[in-house]
Every structure is written in C-alpha cells, then in structure tokens.
Amino acid sequence: MDIVRLFKSLGDETRLRLLHLLLHHELNVNELVRIMDMGQSRISRHLKILADSGLLQSRRDGSYIYYTRAGGADLAHLTDFIIQAGGSRQDFAADLEKTQELLDERKHRVKTFFNSLVDDWDLLKQEVLGDFSLKRIVAREAQGANTAADLGCGTGEMLLELGRHAQRVIGVDSSAGMLEKSRQRLSGSGVNADLRLGELEHLPIRNGETDLVVMEMVLRHVAVPLEGIKEVSRVLEPGGRFIMADFDRHDQEEIRYRYGGVWAGFDREQLRQWLQQAGLDLLQLEQHWVQQGLCVNACLAVKPQGPSGKEVFTG
C-alpha cells in the first residue's frame, strides 16, 4: 500500500464526503451525482483517485458501476476513524439522509413492480426459469424443521413445499397483493402459515425464530443485499440453514426491465463475501443454466454453532 498516495487522496473535502458515504453504502456514479449535487465528471475523477489509492473497490452491475469501501484489515482502523469523526459533521449527516431517501425509492419501486404483476408473476417466472426450482434442496433440508421462513414469498408456491416438511411456516413479502395471493393459494391446504408484511432488510421475525430460511430469486430485489443477508443471519438459530438462489451477474438490461430487480445479478465471489460478512458459512454453491442465456446461483449456507466450516463449490 502506498501510504503517501493514500493520505493525499484524503486531502480534499469532496473526497472525504464521498469516502464517508461509501463506507456506509454501495452506490453508483449517477446516485452519487444526485446525492452530492455535483457534475458527473467531477464525481468520477474523485472516485478514481480514491479507488487508485486503495480506499474503494468497484463492481459492475449491468450497465452501472457501483463503488463501496475496500476490504482489508490494514484499512479498518482508518475507515473506522473516519466514520466516527464524521458523526459530528452536518454535511456528512446530510449526505446520509439523502442516501436514505434514495434507498427508500429503490424499495418503493420494488413494491410497485410486484403489486402490478400479482396475477402474472408465476407465468413470468416460468418464462425465464423453466424447470429450475429450489424445491429439491428445500425438500432435503426442511426435513424435521421446526420453523421455516420464505422471504419474498410471492404467491406462496414455496410456502406449500415448506409446509410439507416443517412444523410451522412464515411467509414475508413487501407486497400486500402478493401476500393476498399466498393466502388464497394456501387456503384449505392444511399448511400452518403465518403471513407477514415487511421489508427483507427489516424482517418482522424475532432473533433466532427460524431454523430454515429460503430466498428464491429475491435478493436482486433487495435495495441493500448485504443487509438482507444479515437479517437472515439474525433470524436463524445457530445451526439453522439458509437456501438462496438468484441470477448470476449478467448484462441483459431487458431482463431486469421485464422481470424486475434493483440489481442484475451477483457472481459467486460476491455472494461468498456477503455470506461471510453476515456470519454464515457457505456449504454448497451450484450453478444452473436456465432460459434466455441466464445462469442461476443456488447456495446453501449455515449459521455456525462453533468454528466456521469449509466451503464446497459444485456445479
């Protein structure tokens, strides 16, 4: 690490504001332009300086590039100091308030999207996923489960599968319309389902209330994916399992437009990092090719009871 270059990069008020903001959130250039009310070329220049100094890292999502804090223990003390020192600055606080407004808009777009597609969602999923389903993994992992939760339960298809194996089932969705469809589907099925309206970043589930959580083709709709995975970890009891599937990273903007999603998809390494940050051990990751040239990553993770286990990648 070039210490001189690093500290030179911090010798500018705008770059300090950008770094403080990106220590809290992952944002793209257009979002930063809006939050900081500056021109795109100016923002891009400052981002390059911060990235070249090793303070930021970036990842591509479709046609956008998102920036966030760089990893590494050698930067932890410095970035923690900036977060703590920034707590007393009004301009830093104002930046975070504007960012929260932007994140709330992301969530609102997701709700609007799903409420508009309540009657067509199952058909749309079939168009892109074909025969792919997590039901095989769920049937294996849900045997003997006490309380299983389906996050982003949609029209309730997975809730029926969970109800065949778990004693109790919780379904969470941010769309009231989707929850009503789930209620209709489950009516008379004998499944003991507790349907709850809520955000996946703030689950209406108690700490450790579940021993199995499923999130099928939902993570890309979560405004802040890491926060959603951290919530999964919170509601799982030690030893509980997490089953998740979503698109691998792709650049098909028309897919995002037709099937929705704040994000296009996530590569294996990104998922591994998020699971690790949330305190979950990745046990297995399979890749499945589906319709329209897309690939789905299917993960199985566990909330450890003791030392972390080893990762196994398949597919």
Short mmCIF file of N, CA, C and O in Angstrom, two decimals, residues 225-308:
data_model
loop_
_atom_site.label_atom_id
_atom_site.label_comp_id
_atom_site.label_asym_id
_atom_site.label_seq_id
_atom_site.Cartn_x
_atom_site.Cartn_y
_atom_site.Cartn_z
N PRO A 225 -28.47 -5.60 -0.56
CA PRO A 225 -28.44 -7.06 -0.41
C PRO A 225 -27.75 -7.54 0.86
O PRO A 225 -28.23 -8.48 1.51
N LEU A 226 -26.62 -6.93 1.23
CA LEU A 226 -25.92 -7.38 2.43
C LEU A 226 -26.80 -7.26 3.67
O LEU A 226 -26.78 -8.13 4.54
N GLU A 227 -27.58 -6.18 3.75
CA GLU A 227 -28.46 -6.01 4.91
C GLU A 227 -29.52 -7.11 4.95
O GLU A 227 -29.90 -7.59 6.02
N GLY A 228 -30.01 -7.52 3.77
CA GLY A 228 -30.97 -8.61 3.72
C GLY A 228 -30.38 -9.91 4.21
O GLY A 228 -31.03 -10.68 4.94
N ILE A 229 -29.12 -10.20 3.84
CA ILE A 229 -28.47 -11.43 4.27
C ILE A 229 -28.15 -11.37 5.77
O ILE A 229 -28.26 -12.38 6.48
N LYS A 230 -27.78 -10.20 6.27
CA LYS A 230 -27.54 -10.06 7.71
C LYS A 230 -28.83 -10.31 8.50
O LYS A 230 -28.79 -10.88 9.59
N GLU A 231 -29.96 -9.91 7.95
CA GLU A 231 -31.22 -10.17 8.61
C GLU A 231 -31.52 -11.67 8.64
O GLU A 231 -32.05 -12.19 9.62
N VAL A 232 -31.17 -12.36 7.56
CA VAL A 232 -31.32 -13.82 7.55
C VAL A 232 -30.52 -14.43 8.70
O VAL A 232 -31.01 -15.28 9.46
N SER A 233 -29.28 -13.99 8.85
CA SER A 233 -28.43 -14.50 9.92
C SER A 233 -29.04 -14.21 11.29
O SER A 233 -29.01 -15.06 12.19
N ARG A 234 -29.63 -13.04 11.44
CA ARG A 234 -30.23 -12.67 12.73
C ARG A 234 -31.39 -13.58 13.11
O ARG A 234 -31.53 -13.98 14.27
N VAL A 235 -32.24 -13.90 12.14
CA VAL A 235 -33.46 -14.66 12.47
C VAL A 235 -33.22 -16.16 12.52
O VAL A 235 -34.08 -16.92 12.96
N LEU A 236 -32.05 -16.62 12.06
CA LEU A 236 -31.71 -18.04 12.13
C LEU A 236 -31.16 -18.39 13.51
O LEU A 236 -30.37 -17.64 14.09
N GLU A 237 -31.55 -19.55 14.02
CA GLU A 237 -30.92 -20.06 15.23
C GLU A 237 -29.58 -20.68 14.85
O GLU A 237 -29.35 -21.05 13.68
N PRO A 238 -28.63 -20.81 15.80
CA PRO A 238 -27.36 -21.48 15.49
C PRO A 238 -27.61 -22.88 14.93
O PRO A 238 -28.42 -23.64 15.44
N GLY A 239 -26.93 -23.17 13.84
CA GLY A 239 -27.15 -24.44 13.15
C GLY A 239 -28.23 -24.37 12.09
O GLY A 239 -28.41 -25.33 11.33
N GLY A 240 -28.95 -23.24 12.01
CA GLY A 240 -30.00 -23.09 11.01
C GLY A 240 -29.44 -22.95 9.61
O GLY A 240 -28.32 -22.48 9.40
N ARG A 241 -30.24 -23.36 8.61
CA ARG A 241 -29.81 -23.37 7.21
C ARG A 241 -30.45 -22.24 6.42
O ARG A 241 -31.60 -21.85 6.67
N PHE A 242 -29.70 -21.75 5.44
CA PHE A 242 -30.17 -20.71 4.53
C PHE A 242 -30.02 -21.21 3.10
O PHE A 242 -28.92 -21.56 2.66
N ILE A 243 -31.13 -21.25 2.36
CA ILE A 243 -31.14 -21.67 0.97
C ILE A 243 -31.51 -20.47 0.11
O ILE A 243 -32.54 -19.83 0.33
N MET A 244 -30.65 -20.14 -0.85
CA MET A 244 -30.88 -18.94 -1.65
C MET A 244 -30.53 -19.21 -3.11
O MET A 244 -29.59 -19.96 -3.41
N ALA A 245 -31.28 -18.60 -4.01
CA ALA A 245 -30.96 -18.67 -5.43
C ALA A 245 -31.26 -17.33 -6.08
O ALA A 245 -32.24 -16.66 -5.73
N ASP A 246 -30.40 -16.94 -7.01
CA ASP A 246 -30.66 -15.74 -7.82
C ASP A 246 -29.75 -15.76 -9.03
O ASP A 246 -28.83 -16.57 -9.12
N PHE A 247 -30.02 -14.85 -9.97
CA PHE A 247 -29.24 -14.79 -11.20
C PHE A 247 -27.77 -14.54 -10.92
O PHE A 247 -27.41 -13.75 -10.05
N ASP A 248 -26.92 -15.22 -11.69
CA ASP A 248 -25.52 -14.84 -11.74
C ASP A 248 -25.45 -13.49 -12.46
O ASP A 248 -26.40 -13.07 -13.13
N ARG A 249 -24.33 -12.81 -12.28
CA ARG A 249 -24.19 -11.48 -12.90
C ARG A 249 -24.33 -11.57 -14.41
O ARG A 249 -23.78 -12.47 -15.05
N HIS A 250 -25.10 -10.63 -14.99
CA HIS A 250 -25.30 -10.60 -16.44
C HIS A 250 -25.46 -9.14 -16.88
O HIS A 250 -25.57 -8.23 -16.04
N ASP A 251 -25.48 -8.91 -18.18
CA ASP A 251 -25.59 -7.54 -18.70
C ASP A 251 -26.82 -7.36 -19.58
O ASP A 251 -26.86 -6.48 -20.43
N GLN A 252 -27.84 -8.18 -19.36
CA GLN A 252 -29.07 -8.10 -20.16
C GLN A 252 -30.05 -7.13 -19.49
O GLN A 252 -30.84 -7.53 -18.63
N GLU A 253 -30.01 -5.89 -19.88
CA GLU A 253 -30.87 -4.87 -19.27
C GLU A 253 -32.35 -5.16 -19.50
O GLU A 253 -33.19 -4.83 -18.67
N GLU A 254 -32.68 -5.79 -20.63
CA GLU A 254 -34.09 -6.08 -20.90
C GLU A 254 -34.65 -7.10 -19.90
O GLU A 254 -35.84 -7.08 -19.59
N ILE A 255 -33.78 -7.99 -19.40
CA ILE A 255 -34.21 -8.96 -18.39
C ILE A 255 -34.57 -8.24 -17.10
O ILE A 255 -35.60 -8.51 -16.47
N ARG A 256 -33.74 -7.29 -16.71
CA ARG A 256 -34.03 -6.53 -15.49
C ARG A 256 -35.32 -5.73 -15.65
O ARG A 256 -36.12 -5.64 -14.72
N TYR A 257 -35.53 -5.18 -16.83
CA TYR A 257 -36.74 -4.38 -17.06
C TYR A 257 -37.99 -5.26 -16.99
O TYR A 257 -38.98 -4.91 -16.36
N ARG A 258 -37.94 -6.45 -17.63
CA ARG A 258 -39.14 -7.29 -17.71
C ARG A 258 -39.42 -8.02 -16.40
O ARG A 258 -40.58 -8.14 -15.99
N TYR A 259 -38.37 -8.52 -15.74
CA TYR A 259 -38.57 -9.33 -14.54
C TYR A 259 -38.23 -8.59 -13.26
O TYR A 259 -38.29 -9.16 -12.18
N GLY A 260 -37.91 -7.33 -13.39
CA GLY A 260 -37.67 -6.50 -12.21
C GLY A 260 -36.33 -6.78 -11.56
O GLY A 260 -35.61 -7.70 -11.92
N GLY A 261 -36.01 -5.95 -10.58
CA GLY A 261 -34.77 -6.13 -9.84
C GLY A 261 -33.99 -4.84 -9.72
O GLY A 261 -33.76 -4.15 -10.73
N VAL A 262 -33.60 -4.51 -8.51
CA VAL A 262 -32.70 -3.38 -8.31
C VAL A 262 -31.34 -3.72 -8.93
O VAL A 262 -30.65 -2.86 -9.47
N TRP A 263 -30.97 -5.01 -8.86
CA TRP A 263 -29.68 -5.49 -9.34
C TRP A 263 -29.87 -6.49 -10.46
O TRP A 263 -30.86 -7.20 -10.51
N ALA A 264 -28.87 -6.58 -11.35
CA ALA A 264 -28.95 -7.54 -12.44
C ALA A 264 -28.70 -8.96 -11.96
O ALA A 264 -29.37 -9.91 -12.36
N GLY A 265 -27.73 -9.14 -11.09
CA GLY A 265 -27.38 -10.46 -10.57
C GLY A 265 -26.07 -10.37 -9.81
O GLY A 265 -25.46 -9.30 -9.73
N PHE A 266 -25.62 -11.49 -9.25
CA PHE A 266 -24.45 -11.48 -8.37
C PHE A 266 -23.55 -12.67 -8.70
O PHE A 266 -24.03 -13.79 -8.83
N ASP A 267 -22.25 -12.40 -8.81
CA ASP A 267 -21.34 -13.51 -9.07
C ASP A 267 -21.05 -14.28 -7.79
O ASP A 267 -21.38 -13.86 -6.69
N ARG A 268 -20.41 -15.42 -7.96
CA ARG A 268 -20.17 -16.33 -6.84
C ARG A 268 -19.33 -15.68 -5.74
O ARG A 268 -19.61 -15.87 -4.56
N GLU A 269 -18.32 -14.95 -6.13
CA GLU A 269 -17.44 -14.34 -5.13
C GLU A 269 -18.18 -13.31 -4.31
O GLU A 269 -17.98 -13.19 -3.10
N GLN A 270 -19.05 -12.51 -4.96
CA GLN A 270 -19.83 -11.51 -4.23
C GLN A 270 -20.74 -12.18 -3.21
O GLN A 270 -20.83 -11.74 -2.05
N LEU A 271 -21.40 -13.24 -3.61
CA LEU A 271 -22.27 -13.96 -2.67
C LEU A 271 -21.47 -14.53 -1.51
O LEU A 271 -21.89 -14.47 -0.35
N ARG A 272 -20.32 -15.10 -1.82
CA ARG A 272 -19.47 -15.67 -0.76
C ARG A 272 -19.08 -14.60 0.25
O ARG A 272 -19.13 -14.82 1.47
N GLN A 273 -18.69 -13.42 -0.24
CA GLN A 273 -18.29 -12.34 0.65
C GLN A 273 -19.44 -11.89 1.54
O GLN A 273 -19.27 -11.69 2.75
N TRP A 274 -20.62 -11.73 0.94
CA TRP A 274 -21.76 -11.26 1.72
C TRP A 274 -22.15 -12.27 2.79
O TRP A 274 -22.45 -11.90 3.93
N LEU A 275 -22.16 -13.54 2.44
CA LEU A 275 -22.50 -14.57 3.42
C LEU A 275 -21.49 -14.56 4.57
O LEU A 275 -21.86 -14.66 5.75
N GLN A 276 -20.22 -14.43 4.24
CA GLN A 276 -19.19 -14.38 5.27
C GLN A 276 -19.35 -13.17 6.17
O GLN A 276 -19.26 -13.27 7.40
N GLN A 277 -19.63 -12.00 5.57
CA GLN A 277 -19.82 -10.79 6.36
C GLN A 277 -21.02 -10.90 7.28
O GLN A 277 -21.06 -10.28 8.35
N ALA A 278 -22.01 -11.67 6.88
CA ALA A 278 -23.21 -11.85 7.70
C ALA A 278 -23.04 -12.95 8.74
O ALA A 278 -23.97 -13.21 9.51
N GLY A 279 -21.87 -13.59 8.76
CA GLY A 279 -21.63 -14.63 9.76
C GLY A 279 -22.19 -15.98 9.39
O GLY A 279 -22.47 -16.80 10.26
N LEU A 280 -22.34 -16.23 8.09
CA LEU A 280 -22.86 -17.51 7.61
C LEU A 280 -21.77 -18.27 6.85
O LEU A 280 -20.97 -17.66 6.13
N ASP A 281 -21.75 -19.57 6.99
CA ASP A 281 -20.80 -20.42 6.28
C ASP A 281 -21.43 -20.97 5.01
O ASP A 281 -22.49 -21.60 5.06
N LEU A 282 -20.79 -20.73 3.88
CA LEU A 282 -21.25 -21.28 2.61
C LEU A 282 -20.85 -22.74 2.51
O LEU A 282 -19.66 -23.08 2.50
N LEU A 283 -21.83 -23.64 2.45
CA LEU A 283 -21.58 -25.06 2.38
C LEU A 283 -21.54 -25.57 0.94
O LEU A 283 -20.77 -26.46 0.61
N GLN A 284 -22.39 -25.00 0.09
CA GLN A 284 -22.51 -25.51 -1.27
C GLN A 284 -23.01 -24.41 -2.19
O GLN A 284 -23.85 -23.59 -1.79
N LEU A 285 -22.50 -24.39 -3.41
CA LEU A 285 -22.99 -23.46 -4.42
C LEU A 285 -23.06 -24.19 -5.75
O LEU A 285 -22.06 -24.70 -6.24
N GLU A 286 -24.26 -24.28 -6.30
CA GLU A 286 -24.48 -24.92 -7.60
C GLU A 286 -24.88 -23.86 -8.62
O GLU A 286 -25.54 -22.89 -8.28
N GLN A 287 -24.48 -24.08 -9.86
CA GLN A 287 -24.87 -23.17 -10.94
C GLN A 287 -25.78 -23.92 -11.91
O GLN A 287 -25.48 -25.05 -12.31
N HIS A 288 -26.89 -23.29 -12.27
CA HIS A 288 -27.88 -23.89 -13.16
C HIS A 288 -28.17 -22.94 -14.32
O HIS A 288 -28.53 -21.77 -14.09
N TRP A 289 -28.03 -23.42 -15.53
CA TRP A 289 -28.39 -22.62 -16.69
C TRP A 289 -29.89 -22.72 -16.93
O TRP A 289 -30.46 -23.81 -16.94
N VAL A 290 -30.53 -21.56 -17.12
CA VAL A 290 -31.97 -21.51 -17.32
C VAL A 290 -32.27 -20.90 -18.69
O VAL A 290 -31.44 -20.95 -19.58
N GLN A 291 -33.43 -20.31 -18.85
CA GLN A 291 -33.83 -19.77 -20.15
C GLN A 291 -33.09 -18.46 -20.46
O GLN A 291 -32.54 -17.81 -19.58
N GLN A 292 -33.08 -18.10 -21.74
CA GLN A 292 -32.60 -16.81 -22.23
C GLN A 292 -31.12 -16.56 -21.90
O GLN A 292 -30.71 -15.43 -21.65
N GLY A 293 -30.34 -17.63 -21.87
CA GLY A 293 -28.91 -17.49 -21.67
C GLY A 293 -28.49 -17.06 -20.28
O GLY A 293 -27.37 -16.56 -20.09
N LEU A 294 -29.35 -17.26 -19.29
CA LEU A 294 -29.06 -16.83 -17.93
C LEU A 294 -28.63 -18.01 -17.06
O LEU A 294 -28.99 -19.15 -17.30
N CYS A 295 -27.85 -17.69 -16.04
CA CYS A 295 -27.39 -18.69 -15.09
C CYS A 295 -27.87 -18.31 -13.69
O CYS A 295 -27.89 -17.12 -13.33
N VAL A 296 -28.27 -19.31 -12.92
CA VAL A 296 -28.74 -19.09 -11.54
C VAL A 296 -27.74 -19.72 -10.58
O VAL A 296 -27.32 -20.87 -10.77
N ASN A 297 -27.33 -18.97 -9.56
CA ASN A 297 -26.51 -19.48 -8.48
C ASN A 297 -27.43 -19.94 -7.35
O ASN A 297 -28.25 -19.15 -6.86
N ALA A 298 -27.30 -21.19 -6.94
CA ALA A 298 -28.07 -21.73 -5.82
C ALA A 298 -27.13 -22.04 -4.67
O ALA A 298 -26.18 -22.82 -4.83
N CYS A 299 -27.37 -21.40 -3.52
CA CYS A 299 -26.45 -21.51 -2.38
C CYS A 299 -27.13 -22.21 -1.20
O CYS A 299 -28.33 -22.03 -0.95
N LEU A 300 -26.33 -22.95 -0.46
CA LEU A 300 -26.73 -23.50 0.82
C LEU A 300 -25.71 -23.03 1.85
O LEU A 300 -24.52 -23.27 1.69
N ALA A 301 -26.18 -22.34 2.89
CA ALA A 301 -25.29 -21.82 3.93
C ALA A 301 -25.86 -22.19 5.29
O ALA A 301 -27.04 -22.56 5.41
N VAL A 302 -25.03 -22.09 6.32
CA VAL A 302 -25.45 -22.44 7.67
C VAL A 302 -24.96 -21.37 8.64
O VAL A 302 -23.90 -20.77 8.44
N LYS A 303 -25.75 -21.13 9.66
CA LYS A 303 -25.30 -20.27 10.75
C LYS A 303 -24.54 -21.14 11.74
O LYS A 303 -25.13 -22.03 12.36
N PRO A 304 -23.24 -20.95 11.87
CA PRO A 304 -22.43 -21.91 12.63
C PRO A 304 -22.74 -21.90 14.12
O PRO A 304 -23.11 -20.88 14.70
N GLN A 305 -22.58 -23.04 14.72
CA GLN A 305 -22.69 -23.17 16.17
C GLN A 305 -21.33 -23.00 16.83
O GLN A 305 -21.24 -22.71 18.01
N GLY A 306 -20.28 -23.23 16.04
CA GLY A 306 -18.93 -23.11 16.56
C GLY A 306 -18.03 -22.57 15.47
O GLY A 306 -18.44 -21.68 14.72
N PRO A 307 -16.81 -23.08 15.33
CA PRO A 307 -15.88 -22.60 14.30
C PRO A 307 -16.47 -22.78 12.90
O PRO A 307 -17.19 -23.73 12.63
N SER A 308 -16.13 -21.83 12.00
CA SER A 308 -16.65 -21.88 10.63
C SER A 308 -16.17 -23.12 9.91
O SER A 308 -15.05 -23.59 10.12
#
